[in-house]
Tab-separated table of C-alpha atoms in Angstrom:
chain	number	residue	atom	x	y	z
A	1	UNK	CA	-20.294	-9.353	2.051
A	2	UNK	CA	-21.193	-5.684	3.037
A	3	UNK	CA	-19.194	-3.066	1.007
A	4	UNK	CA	-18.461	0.059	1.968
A	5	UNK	CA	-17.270	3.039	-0.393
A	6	UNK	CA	-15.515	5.844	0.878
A	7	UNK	CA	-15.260	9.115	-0.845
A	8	UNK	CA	-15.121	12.969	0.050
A	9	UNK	CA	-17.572	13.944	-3.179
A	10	UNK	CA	-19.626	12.306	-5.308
A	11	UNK	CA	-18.601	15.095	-8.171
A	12	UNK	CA	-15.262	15.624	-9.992
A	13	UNK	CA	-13.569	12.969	-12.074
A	14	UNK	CA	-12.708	11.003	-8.867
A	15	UNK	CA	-16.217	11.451	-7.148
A	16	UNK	CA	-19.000	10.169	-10.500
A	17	UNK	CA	-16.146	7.142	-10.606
A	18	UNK	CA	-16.714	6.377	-7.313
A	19	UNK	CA	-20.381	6.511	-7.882
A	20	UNK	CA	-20.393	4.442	-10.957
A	21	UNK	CA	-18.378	1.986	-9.184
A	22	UNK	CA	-21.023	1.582	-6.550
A	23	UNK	CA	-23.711	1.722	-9.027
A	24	UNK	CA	-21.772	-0.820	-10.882
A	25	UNK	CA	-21.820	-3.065	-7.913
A	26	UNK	CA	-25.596	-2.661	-6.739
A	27	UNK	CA	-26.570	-3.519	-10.794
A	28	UNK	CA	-24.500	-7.095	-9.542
A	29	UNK	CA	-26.779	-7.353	-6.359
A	30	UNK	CA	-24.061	-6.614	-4.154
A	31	UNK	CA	-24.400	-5.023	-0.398
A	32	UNK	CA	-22.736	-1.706	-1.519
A	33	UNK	CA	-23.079	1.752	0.523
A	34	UNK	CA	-21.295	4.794	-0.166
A	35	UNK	CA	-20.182	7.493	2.772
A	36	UNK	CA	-19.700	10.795	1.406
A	37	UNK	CA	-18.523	14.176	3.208
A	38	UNK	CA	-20.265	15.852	0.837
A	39	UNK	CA	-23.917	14.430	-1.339
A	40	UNK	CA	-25.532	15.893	-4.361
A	41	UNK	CA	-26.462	12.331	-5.754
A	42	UNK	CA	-30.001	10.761	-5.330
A	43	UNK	CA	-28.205	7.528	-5.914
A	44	UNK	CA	-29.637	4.576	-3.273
A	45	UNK	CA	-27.313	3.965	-0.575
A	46	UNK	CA	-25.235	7.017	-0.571
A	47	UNK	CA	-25.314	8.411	2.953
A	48	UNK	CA	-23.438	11.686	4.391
A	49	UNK	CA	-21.524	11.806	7.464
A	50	UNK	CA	-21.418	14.726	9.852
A	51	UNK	CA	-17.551	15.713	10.876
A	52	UNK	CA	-16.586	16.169	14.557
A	53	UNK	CA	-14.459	18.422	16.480
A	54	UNK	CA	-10.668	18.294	14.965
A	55	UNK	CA	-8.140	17.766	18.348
A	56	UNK	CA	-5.892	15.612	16.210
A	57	UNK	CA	-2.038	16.204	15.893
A	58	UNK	CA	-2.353	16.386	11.712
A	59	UNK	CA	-4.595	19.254	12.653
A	60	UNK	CA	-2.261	21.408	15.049
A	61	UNK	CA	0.686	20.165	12.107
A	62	UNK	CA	-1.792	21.589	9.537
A	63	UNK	CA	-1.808	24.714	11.428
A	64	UNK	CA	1.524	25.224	11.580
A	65	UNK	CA	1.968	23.949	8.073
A	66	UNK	CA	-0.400	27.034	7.051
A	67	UNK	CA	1.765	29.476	8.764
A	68	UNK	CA	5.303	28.631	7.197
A	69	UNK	CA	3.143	28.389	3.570
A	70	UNK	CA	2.299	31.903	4.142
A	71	UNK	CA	5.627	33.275	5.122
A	72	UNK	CA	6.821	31.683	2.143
A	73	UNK	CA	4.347	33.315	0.131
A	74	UNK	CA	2.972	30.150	-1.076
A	75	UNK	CA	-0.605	30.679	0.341
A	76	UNK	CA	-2.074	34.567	1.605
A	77	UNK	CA	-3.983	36.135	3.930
A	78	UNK	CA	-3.817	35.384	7.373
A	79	UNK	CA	-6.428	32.653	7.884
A	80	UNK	CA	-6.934	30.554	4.972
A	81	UNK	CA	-9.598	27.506	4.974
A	82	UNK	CA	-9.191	24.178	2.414
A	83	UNK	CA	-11.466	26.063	0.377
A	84	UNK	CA	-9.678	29.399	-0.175
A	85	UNK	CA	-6.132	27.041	-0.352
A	86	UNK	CA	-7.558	25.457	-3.480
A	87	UNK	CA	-8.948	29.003	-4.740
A	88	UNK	CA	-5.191	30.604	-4.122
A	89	UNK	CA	-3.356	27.795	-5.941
A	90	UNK	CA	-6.007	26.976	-8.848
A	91	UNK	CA	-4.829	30.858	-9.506
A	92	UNK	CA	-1.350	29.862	-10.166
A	93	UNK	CA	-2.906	26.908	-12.378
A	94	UNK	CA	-1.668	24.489	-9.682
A	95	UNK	CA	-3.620	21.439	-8.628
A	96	UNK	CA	-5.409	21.313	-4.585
A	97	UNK	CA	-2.795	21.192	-2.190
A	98	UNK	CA	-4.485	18.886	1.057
A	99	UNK	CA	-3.270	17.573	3.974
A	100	UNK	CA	-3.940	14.418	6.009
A	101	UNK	CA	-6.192	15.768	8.586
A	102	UNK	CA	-9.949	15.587	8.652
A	103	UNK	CA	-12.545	16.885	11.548
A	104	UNK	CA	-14.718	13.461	10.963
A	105	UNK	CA	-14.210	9.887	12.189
A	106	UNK	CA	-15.537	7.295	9.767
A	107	UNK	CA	-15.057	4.243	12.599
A	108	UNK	CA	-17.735	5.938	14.226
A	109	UNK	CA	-20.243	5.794	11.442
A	110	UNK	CA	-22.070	2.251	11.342
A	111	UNK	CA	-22.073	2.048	8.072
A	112	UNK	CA	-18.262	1.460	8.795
A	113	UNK	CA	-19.189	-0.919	11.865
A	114	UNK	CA	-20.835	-3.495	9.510
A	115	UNK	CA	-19.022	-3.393	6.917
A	116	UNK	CA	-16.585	-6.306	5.875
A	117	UNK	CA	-14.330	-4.780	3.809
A	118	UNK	CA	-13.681	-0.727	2.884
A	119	UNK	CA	-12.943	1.092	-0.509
A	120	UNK	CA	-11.487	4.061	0.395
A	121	UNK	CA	-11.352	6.564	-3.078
A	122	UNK	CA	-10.443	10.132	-3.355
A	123	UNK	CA	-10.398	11.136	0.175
A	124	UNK	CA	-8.803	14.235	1.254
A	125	UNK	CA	-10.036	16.171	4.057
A	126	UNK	CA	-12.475	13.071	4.599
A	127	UNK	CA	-9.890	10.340	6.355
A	128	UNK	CA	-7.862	11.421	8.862
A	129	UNK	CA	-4.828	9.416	8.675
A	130	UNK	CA	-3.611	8.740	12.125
A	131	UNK	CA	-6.872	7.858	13.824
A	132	UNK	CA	-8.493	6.377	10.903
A	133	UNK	CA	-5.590	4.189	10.116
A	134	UNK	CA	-4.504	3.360	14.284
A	135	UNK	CA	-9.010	2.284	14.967
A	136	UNK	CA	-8.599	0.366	12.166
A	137	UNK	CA	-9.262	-3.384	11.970
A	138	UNK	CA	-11.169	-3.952	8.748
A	139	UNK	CA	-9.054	-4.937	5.316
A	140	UNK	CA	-9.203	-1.605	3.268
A	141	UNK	CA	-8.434	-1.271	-0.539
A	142	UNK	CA	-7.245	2.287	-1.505
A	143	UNK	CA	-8.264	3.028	-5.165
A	144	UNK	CA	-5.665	5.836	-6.251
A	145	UNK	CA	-7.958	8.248	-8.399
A	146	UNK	CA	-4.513	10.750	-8.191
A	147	UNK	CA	-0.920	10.842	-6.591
A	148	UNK	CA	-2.064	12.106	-3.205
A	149	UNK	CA	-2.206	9.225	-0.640
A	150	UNK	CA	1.516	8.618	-1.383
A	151	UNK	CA	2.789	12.232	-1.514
A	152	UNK	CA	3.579	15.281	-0.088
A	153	UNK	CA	0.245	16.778	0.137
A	154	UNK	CA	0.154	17.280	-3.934
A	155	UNK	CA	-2.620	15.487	-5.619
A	156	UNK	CA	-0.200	15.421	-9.031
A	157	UNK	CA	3.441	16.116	-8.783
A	158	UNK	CA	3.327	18.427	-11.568
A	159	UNK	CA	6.234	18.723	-14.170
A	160	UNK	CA	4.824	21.472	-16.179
A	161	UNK	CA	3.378	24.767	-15.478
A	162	UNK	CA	2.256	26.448	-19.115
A	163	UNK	CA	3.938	26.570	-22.263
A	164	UNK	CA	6.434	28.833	-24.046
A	165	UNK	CA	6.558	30.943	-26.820
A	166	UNK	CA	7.580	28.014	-29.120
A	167	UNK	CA	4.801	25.578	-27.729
A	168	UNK	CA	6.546	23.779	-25.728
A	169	UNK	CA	5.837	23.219	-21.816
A	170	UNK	CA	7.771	25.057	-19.273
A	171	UNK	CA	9.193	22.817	-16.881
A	172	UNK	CA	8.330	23.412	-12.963
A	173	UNK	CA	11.393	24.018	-10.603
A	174	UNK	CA	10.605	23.274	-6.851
A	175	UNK	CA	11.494	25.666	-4.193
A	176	UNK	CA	14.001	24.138	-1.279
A	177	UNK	CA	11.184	25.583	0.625
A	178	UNK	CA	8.689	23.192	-1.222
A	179	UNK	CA	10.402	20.569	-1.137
A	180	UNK	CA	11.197	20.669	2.801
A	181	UNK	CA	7.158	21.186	3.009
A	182	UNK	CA	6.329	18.347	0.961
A	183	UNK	CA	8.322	15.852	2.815
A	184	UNK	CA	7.225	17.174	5.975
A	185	UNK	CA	3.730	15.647	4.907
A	186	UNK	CA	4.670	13.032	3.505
A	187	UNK	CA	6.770	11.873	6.974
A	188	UNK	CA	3.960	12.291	8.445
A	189	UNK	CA	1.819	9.721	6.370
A	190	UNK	CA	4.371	7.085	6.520
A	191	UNK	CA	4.013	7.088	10.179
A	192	UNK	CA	0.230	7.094	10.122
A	193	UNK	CA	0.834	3.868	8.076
A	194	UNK	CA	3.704	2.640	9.201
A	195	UNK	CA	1.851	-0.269	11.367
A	196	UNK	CA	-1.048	-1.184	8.544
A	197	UNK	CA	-0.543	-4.560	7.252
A	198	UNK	CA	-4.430	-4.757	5.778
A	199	UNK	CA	-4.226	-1.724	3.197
A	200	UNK	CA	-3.983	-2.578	-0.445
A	201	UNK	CA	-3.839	-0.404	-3.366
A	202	UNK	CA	-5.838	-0.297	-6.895
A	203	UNK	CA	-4.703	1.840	-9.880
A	204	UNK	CA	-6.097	2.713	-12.730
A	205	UNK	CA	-3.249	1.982	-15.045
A	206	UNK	CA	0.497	1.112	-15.496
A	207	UNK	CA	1.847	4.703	-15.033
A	208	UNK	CA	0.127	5.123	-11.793
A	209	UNK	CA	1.489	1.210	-10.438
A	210	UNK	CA	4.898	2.788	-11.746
A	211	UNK	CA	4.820	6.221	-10.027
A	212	UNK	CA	3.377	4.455	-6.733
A	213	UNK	CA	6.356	1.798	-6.834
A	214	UNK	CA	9.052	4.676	-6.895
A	215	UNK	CA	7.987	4.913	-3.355
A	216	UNK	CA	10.721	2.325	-1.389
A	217	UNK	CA	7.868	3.114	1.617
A	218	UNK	CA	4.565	2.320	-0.293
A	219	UNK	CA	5.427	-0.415	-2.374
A	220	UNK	CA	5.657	-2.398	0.041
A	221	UNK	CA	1.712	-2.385	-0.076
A	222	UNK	CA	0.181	-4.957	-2.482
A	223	UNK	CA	-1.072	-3.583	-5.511
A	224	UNK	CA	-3.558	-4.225	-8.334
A	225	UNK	CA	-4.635	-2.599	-11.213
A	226	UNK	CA	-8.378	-2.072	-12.112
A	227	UNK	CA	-9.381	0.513	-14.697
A	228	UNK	CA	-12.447	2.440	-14.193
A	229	UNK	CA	-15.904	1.285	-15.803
A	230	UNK	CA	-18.450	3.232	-17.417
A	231	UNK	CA	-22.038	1.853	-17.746
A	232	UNK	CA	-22.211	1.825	-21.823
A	233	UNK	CA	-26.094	1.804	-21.903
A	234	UNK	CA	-25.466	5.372	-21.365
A	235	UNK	CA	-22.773	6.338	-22.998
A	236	UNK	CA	-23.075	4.965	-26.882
A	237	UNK	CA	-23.116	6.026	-29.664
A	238	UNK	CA	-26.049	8.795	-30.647
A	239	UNK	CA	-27.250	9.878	-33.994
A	240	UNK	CA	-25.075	12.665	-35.136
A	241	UNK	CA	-27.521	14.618	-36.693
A	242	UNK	CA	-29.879	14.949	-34.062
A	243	UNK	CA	-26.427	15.536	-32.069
A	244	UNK	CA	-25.740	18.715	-33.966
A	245	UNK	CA	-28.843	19.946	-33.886
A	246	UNK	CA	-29.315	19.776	-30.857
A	247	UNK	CA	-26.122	21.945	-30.114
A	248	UNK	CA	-26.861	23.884	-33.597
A	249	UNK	CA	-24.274	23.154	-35.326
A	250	UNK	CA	-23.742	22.486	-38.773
A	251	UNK	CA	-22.835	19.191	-40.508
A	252	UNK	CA	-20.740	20.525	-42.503
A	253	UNK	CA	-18.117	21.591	-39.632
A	254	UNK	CA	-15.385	19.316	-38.203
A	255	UNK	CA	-15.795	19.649	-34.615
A	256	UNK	CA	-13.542	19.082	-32.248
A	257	UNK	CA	-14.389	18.571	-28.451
A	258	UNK	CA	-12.649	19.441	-25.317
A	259	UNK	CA	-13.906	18.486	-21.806
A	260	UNK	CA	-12.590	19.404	-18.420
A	261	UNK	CA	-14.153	20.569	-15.042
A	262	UNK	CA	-11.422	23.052	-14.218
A	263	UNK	CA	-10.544	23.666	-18.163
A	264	UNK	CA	-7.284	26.525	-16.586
A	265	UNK	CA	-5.723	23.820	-14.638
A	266	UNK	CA	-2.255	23.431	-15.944
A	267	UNK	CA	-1.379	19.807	-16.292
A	268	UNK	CA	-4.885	19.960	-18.409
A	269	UNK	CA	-2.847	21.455	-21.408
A	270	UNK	CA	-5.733	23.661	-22.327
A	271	UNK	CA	-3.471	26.573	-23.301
A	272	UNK	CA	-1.674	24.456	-25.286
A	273	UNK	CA	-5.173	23.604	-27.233
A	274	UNK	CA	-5.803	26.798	-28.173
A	275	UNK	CA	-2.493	27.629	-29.229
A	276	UNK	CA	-2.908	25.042	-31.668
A	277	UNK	CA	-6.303	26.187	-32.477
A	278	UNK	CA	-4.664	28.913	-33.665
A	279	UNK	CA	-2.563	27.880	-35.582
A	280	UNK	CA	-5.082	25.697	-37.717
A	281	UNK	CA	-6.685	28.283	-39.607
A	282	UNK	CA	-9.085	26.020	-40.991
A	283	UNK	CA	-12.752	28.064	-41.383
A	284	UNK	CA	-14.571	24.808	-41.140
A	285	UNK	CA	-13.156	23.575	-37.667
A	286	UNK	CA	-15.097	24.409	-34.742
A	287	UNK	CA	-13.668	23.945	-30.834
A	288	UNK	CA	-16.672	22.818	-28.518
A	289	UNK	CA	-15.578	23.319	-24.973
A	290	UNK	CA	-17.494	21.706	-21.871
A	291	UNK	CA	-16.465	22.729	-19.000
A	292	UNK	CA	-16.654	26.322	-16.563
A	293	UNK	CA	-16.759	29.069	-19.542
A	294	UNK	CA	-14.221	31.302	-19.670
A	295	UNK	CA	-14.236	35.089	-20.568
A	296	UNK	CA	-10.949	35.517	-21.827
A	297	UNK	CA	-12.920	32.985	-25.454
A	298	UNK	CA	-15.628	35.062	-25.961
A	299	UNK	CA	-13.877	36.838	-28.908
A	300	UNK	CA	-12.859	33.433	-30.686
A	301	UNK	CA	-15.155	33.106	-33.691
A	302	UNK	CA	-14.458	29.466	-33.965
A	303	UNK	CA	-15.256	28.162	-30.323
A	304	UNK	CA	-18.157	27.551	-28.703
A	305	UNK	CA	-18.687	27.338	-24.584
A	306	UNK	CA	-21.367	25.157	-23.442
A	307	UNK	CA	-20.460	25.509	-20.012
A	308	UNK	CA	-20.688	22.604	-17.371
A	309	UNK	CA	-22.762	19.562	-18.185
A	310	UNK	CA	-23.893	17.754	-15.230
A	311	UNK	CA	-26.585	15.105	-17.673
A	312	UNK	CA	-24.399	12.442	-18.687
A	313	UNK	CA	-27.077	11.432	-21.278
A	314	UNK	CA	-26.521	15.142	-23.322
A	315	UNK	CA	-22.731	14.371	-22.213
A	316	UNK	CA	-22.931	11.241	-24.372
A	317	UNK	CA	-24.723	13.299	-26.870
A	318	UNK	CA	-22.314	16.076	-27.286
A	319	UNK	CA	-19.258	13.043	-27.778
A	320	UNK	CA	-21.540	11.772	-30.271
A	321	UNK	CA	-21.634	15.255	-32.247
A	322	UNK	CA	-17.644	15.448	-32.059
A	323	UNK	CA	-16.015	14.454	-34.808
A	324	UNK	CA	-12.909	13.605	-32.538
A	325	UNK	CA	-12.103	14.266	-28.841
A	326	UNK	CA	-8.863	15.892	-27.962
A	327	UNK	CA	-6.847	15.470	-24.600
A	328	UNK	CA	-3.874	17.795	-24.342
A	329	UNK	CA	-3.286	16.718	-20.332
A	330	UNK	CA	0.525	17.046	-19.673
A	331	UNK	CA	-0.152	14.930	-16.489
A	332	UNK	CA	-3.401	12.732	-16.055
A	333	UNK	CA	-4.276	9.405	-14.728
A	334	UNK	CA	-7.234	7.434	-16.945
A	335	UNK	CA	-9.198	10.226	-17.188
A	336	UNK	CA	-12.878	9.248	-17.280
A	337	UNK	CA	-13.529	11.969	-20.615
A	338	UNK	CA	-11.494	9.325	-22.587
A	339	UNK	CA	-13.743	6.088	-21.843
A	340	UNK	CA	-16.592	7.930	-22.117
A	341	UNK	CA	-15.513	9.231	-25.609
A	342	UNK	CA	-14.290	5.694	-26.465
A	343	UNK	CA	-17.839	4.535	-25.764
A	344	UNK	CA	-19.717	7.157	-27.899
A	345	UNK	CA	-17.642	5.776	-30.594
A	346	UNK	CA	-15.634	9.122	-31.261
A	347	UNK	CA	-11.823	8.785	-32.108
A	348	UNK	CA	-9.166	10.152	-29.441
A	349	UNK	CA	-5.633	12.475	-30.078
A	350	UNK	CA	-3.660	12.905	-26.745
A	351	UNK	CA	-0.328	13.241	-25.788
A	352	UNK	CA	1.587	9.892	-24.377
A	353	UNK	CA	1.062	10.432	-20.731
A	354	UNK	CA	-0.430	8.830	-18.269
A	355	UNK	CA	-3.006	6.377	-18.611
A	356	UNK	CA	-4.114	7.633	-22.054
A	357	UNK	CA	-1.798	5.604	-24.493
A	358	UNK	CA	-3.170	2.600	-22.394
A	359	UNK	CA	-7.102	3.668	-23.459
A	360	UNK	CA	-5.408	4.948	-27.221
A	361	UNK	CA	-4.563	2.320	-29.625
A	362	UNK	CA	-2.490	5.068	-32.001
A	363	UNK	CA	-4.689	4.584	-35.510
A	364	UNK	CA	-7.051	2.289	-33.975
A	365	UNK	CA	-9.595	4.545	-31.709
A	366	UNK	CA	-7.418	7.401	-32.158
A	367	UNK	CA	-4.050	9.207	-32.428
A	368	UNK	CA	-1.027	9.778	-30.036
A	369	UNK	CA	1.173	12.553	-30.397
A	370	UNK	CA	5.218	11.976	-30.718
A	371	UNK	CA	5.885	14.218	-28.053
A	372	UNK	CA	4.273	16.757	-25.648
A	373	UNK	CA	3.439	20.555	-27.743
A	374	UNK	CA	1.772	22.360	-29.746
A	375	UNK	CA	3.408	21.352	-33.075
A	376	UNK	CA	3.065	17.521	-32.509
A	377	UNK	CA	-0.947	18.235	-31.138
A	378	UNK	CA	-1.637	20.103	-34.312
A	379	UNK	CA	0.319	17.164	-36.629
A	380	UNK	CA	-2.161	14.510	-35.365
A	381	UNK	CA	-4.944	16.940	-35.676
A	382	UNK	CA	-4.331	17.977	-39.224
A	383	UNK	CA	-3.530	13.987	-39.794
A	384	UNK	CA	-7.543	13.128	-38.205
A	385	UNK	CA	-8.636	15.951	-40.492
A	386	UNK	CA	-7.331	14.565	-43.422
A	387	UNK	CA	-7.918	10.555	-42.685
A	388	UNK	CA	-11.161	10.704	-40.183
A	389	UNK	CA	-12.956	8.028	-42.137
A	390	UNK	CA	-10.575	5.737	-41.324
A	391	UNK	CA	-12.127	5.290	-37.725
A	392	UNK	CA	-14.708	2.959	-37.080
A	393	UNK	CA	-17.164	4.313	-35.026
A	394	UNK	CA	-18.259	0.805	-34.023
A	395	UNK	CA	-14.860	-0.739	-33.426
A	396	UNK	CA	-14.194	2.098	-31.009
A	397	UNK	CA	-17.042	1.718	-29.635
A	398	UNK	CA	-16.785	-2.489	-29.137
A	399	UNK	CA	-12.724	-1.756	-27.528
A	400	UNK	CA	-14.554	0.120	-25.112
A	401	UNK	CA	-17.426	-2.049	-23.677
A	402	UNK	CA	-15.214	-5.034	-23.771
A	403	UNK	CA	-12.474	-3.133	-21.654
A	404	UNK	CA	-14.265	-0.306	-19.711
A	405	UNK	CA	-17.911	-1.262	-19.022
A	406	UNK	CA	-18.745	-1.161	-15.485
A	407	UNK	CA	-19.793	-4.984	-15.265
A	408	UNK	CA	-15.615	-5.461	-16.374
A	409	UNK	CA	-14.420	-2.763	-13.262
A	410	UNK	CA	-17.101	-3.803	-10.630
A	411	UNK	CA	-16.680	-8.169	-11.374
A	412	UNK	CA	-12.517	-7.434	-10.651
A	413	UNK	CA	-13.314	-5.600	-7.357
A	414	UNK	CA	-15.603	-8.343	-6.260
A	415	UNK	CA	-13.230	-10.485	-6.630
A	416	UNK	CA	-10.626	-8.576	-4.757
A	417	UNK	CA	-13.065	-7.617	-2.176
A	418	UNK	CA	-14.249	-11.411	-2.039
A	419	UNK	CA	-10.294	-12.634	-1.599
A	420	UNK	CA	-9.513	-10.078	0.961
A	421	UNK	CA	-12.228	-10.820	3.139
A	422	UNK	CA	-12.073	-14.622	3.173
């Protein structure tokens, strides 16, 4: 059975799952190649694929999608590429905006001709959805890494946009505007897969199944749920003291740990971290944040920024010298800094979104907030704080391999793979 993994990066939370998927599979022995529209990984059998000249009708859409976005003040400047779209609306803390257009043609790749089955992952501006989806003729399984294959061109449908004065998020209102854009797009992907009858889905947890069967079009599709793996020979548990001093920092401070690769996006909640932060006032509590540093920290006394971390092995580390790992996401799916926590045996306090009361058995591997702010965030802390021996860094740790470890993810897509292709 040849295998073949679709995905636009091989970085970002989406792109190192689809890796570790396909690394997960090739540890099995199984014919596994992954197509990429953009490679930084050395991993064997990752291949990039050249894009050709865009003449579809998404594109021309796209174009004058782009124009009305502008007029509405949504997006500026008079020429705008995918690039600069994500730059305008990461200002206004907003996830990528994408549409379902792409300048390449992955049925023209032979990696795609012999394959048996395809995995398509996070794919924006990599599948074009009306010739990708009309060529067609091989069963393809659609892992959904965010909301975007089934709407509007949003890659989360975002409730929130920041907080208030009393720590409490600020709820989004859509524009008529928006909402006449969005379901533009989304039109336009239900008749790019109106005819499919081989596409089925895989989420990463219940709240994703849930959000995707609110859609009377896309439920229709069969869909299974497989969590993501993690290979747990390198992400375990480290010795703490070497931990710390390897980041110098003392023993003797509780540290708390905050990863993100775009910490100022707003469904991450980190504004609603350091609001609590704040309000700790505890001398012996130190923030570490990993993730793109930001200026506007530099004068916190208690924080440290230790910028990006691309090493998963000083990753695992820096969970290791964390006395607990806090999530304050107002909208995530199973975010991959949880299981990797989980597996470096440190505790976990998020809110109850998403996938992440799924991963976080409340007083068992860590704490979930009563509700989404600042006050409830800074309950649980001060409740870690004042009962943190009453983790087991071991039990976390065992939850973890026998849930999350890549053998578990890549052994349930084999067998998928195996029953769609027989």
């Amino acid at each position: 059975m040849k295998i073949l993994l679709i995905s636009t990066s091989d970085k970002g939370g989406a792109g190192k799952a689809c890796v570790r998927l396909h690394e997960g599979l090739l540890n099995l022995n199984l014919d596994s190649n992954l197509l990429l529209a953009k490679k930084s990984t050395s991993v064997e059998k990752t291949f990039l694929l050249r894009p050709k000249k865009n003449n579809s009708v998404f594109y021309k859409i796209k174009k004058k999608s782009l124009k009305i976005l502008r007029e509405l003040k949504i997006l500026k400047g008079p020429k705008m590429t995918s690039a600069e779209m994500f730059v305008e609306q990461r200002e206004q803390g907003l996830e990528l905006y994408s549409f379902p257009d792409s300048n390449y043609d992955i049925t023209e790749s032979e990696l795609y001709k012999k394959a048996d089955i395809i995995n398509l992952h996070w794919v924006s501006g990599f599948i074009d959805y009306q010739s990708f989806f009309k060529k067609n003729t091989k069963p393809v399984v659609w892992t959904l890494h965010d909301m975007n294959p089934f709407t509007g061109g949003e890659h989360y449908t975002e409730n929130y946009l920041s907080i208030d004065e009393k720590g409490l998020p600020i709820k989004r209102v859509l524009t008529n505007e928006e909402i006449a854009q969005f379901e533009k797009v989304l039109k336009l992907k239900k008749e790019a897969l109106s005819d499919v009858k081989n596409l089925h889905f895989v989420t990463l947890c219940d709240w994703m199944t849930n959000e995707l069967k609110k859609s009377e079009f896309f439920s229709n599709f069969p869909v299974h749920k497989i969590p993501n793996g993690i290979n747990s020979n390198v992400f375990k548990s480290r010795n703490k003291e070497f931990s710390r001093d390897l980041l110098k920092i003392p023993l003797d401070k509780k540290v708390i740990l905050f990863v993100a690769d775009l910490i100022y996006a707003n469904r991450k909640g980190f504004k609603l971290l350091i609001e609590t932060i704040k309000k700790l006032e505890q001398d012996n509590v130190q923030l570490l944040v990993i993730g793109h540093k930001n200026e506007s920290l530099a004068g916190f006394k208690n924080i440290i920024q230790y910028g990006k971390v691309n090493d998963d092995y000083l990753l695992s580390s820096i969970y290791s010298a964390a006395d607990v790992f806090v999530i304050p996401s107002l909208m995530d799916n199973l975010p991959n800094t949880v299981l990797e926590s989980l597996l470096c045996g440190t505790p976990v306090i998020g809110f109850p979104i998403g996938g992440i009361p799924e991963m976080v058995k409340h007083r068992k591997n860590g704490l979930i907030t009563e509700t989404v702010s600042v006050d409830a965030l800074l309950n649980s802390i001060l409740l870690f704080l004042s009962e943190g021996v009453a983790f087991s860094t071991e039990e976390i740790r065992k939850y973890a391999v026998d849930n999350y470890d890549e053998k578990v993810q890549a052994n349930k897509y084999i067998q998928l793979f195996k029953s769609l292709v027989n």
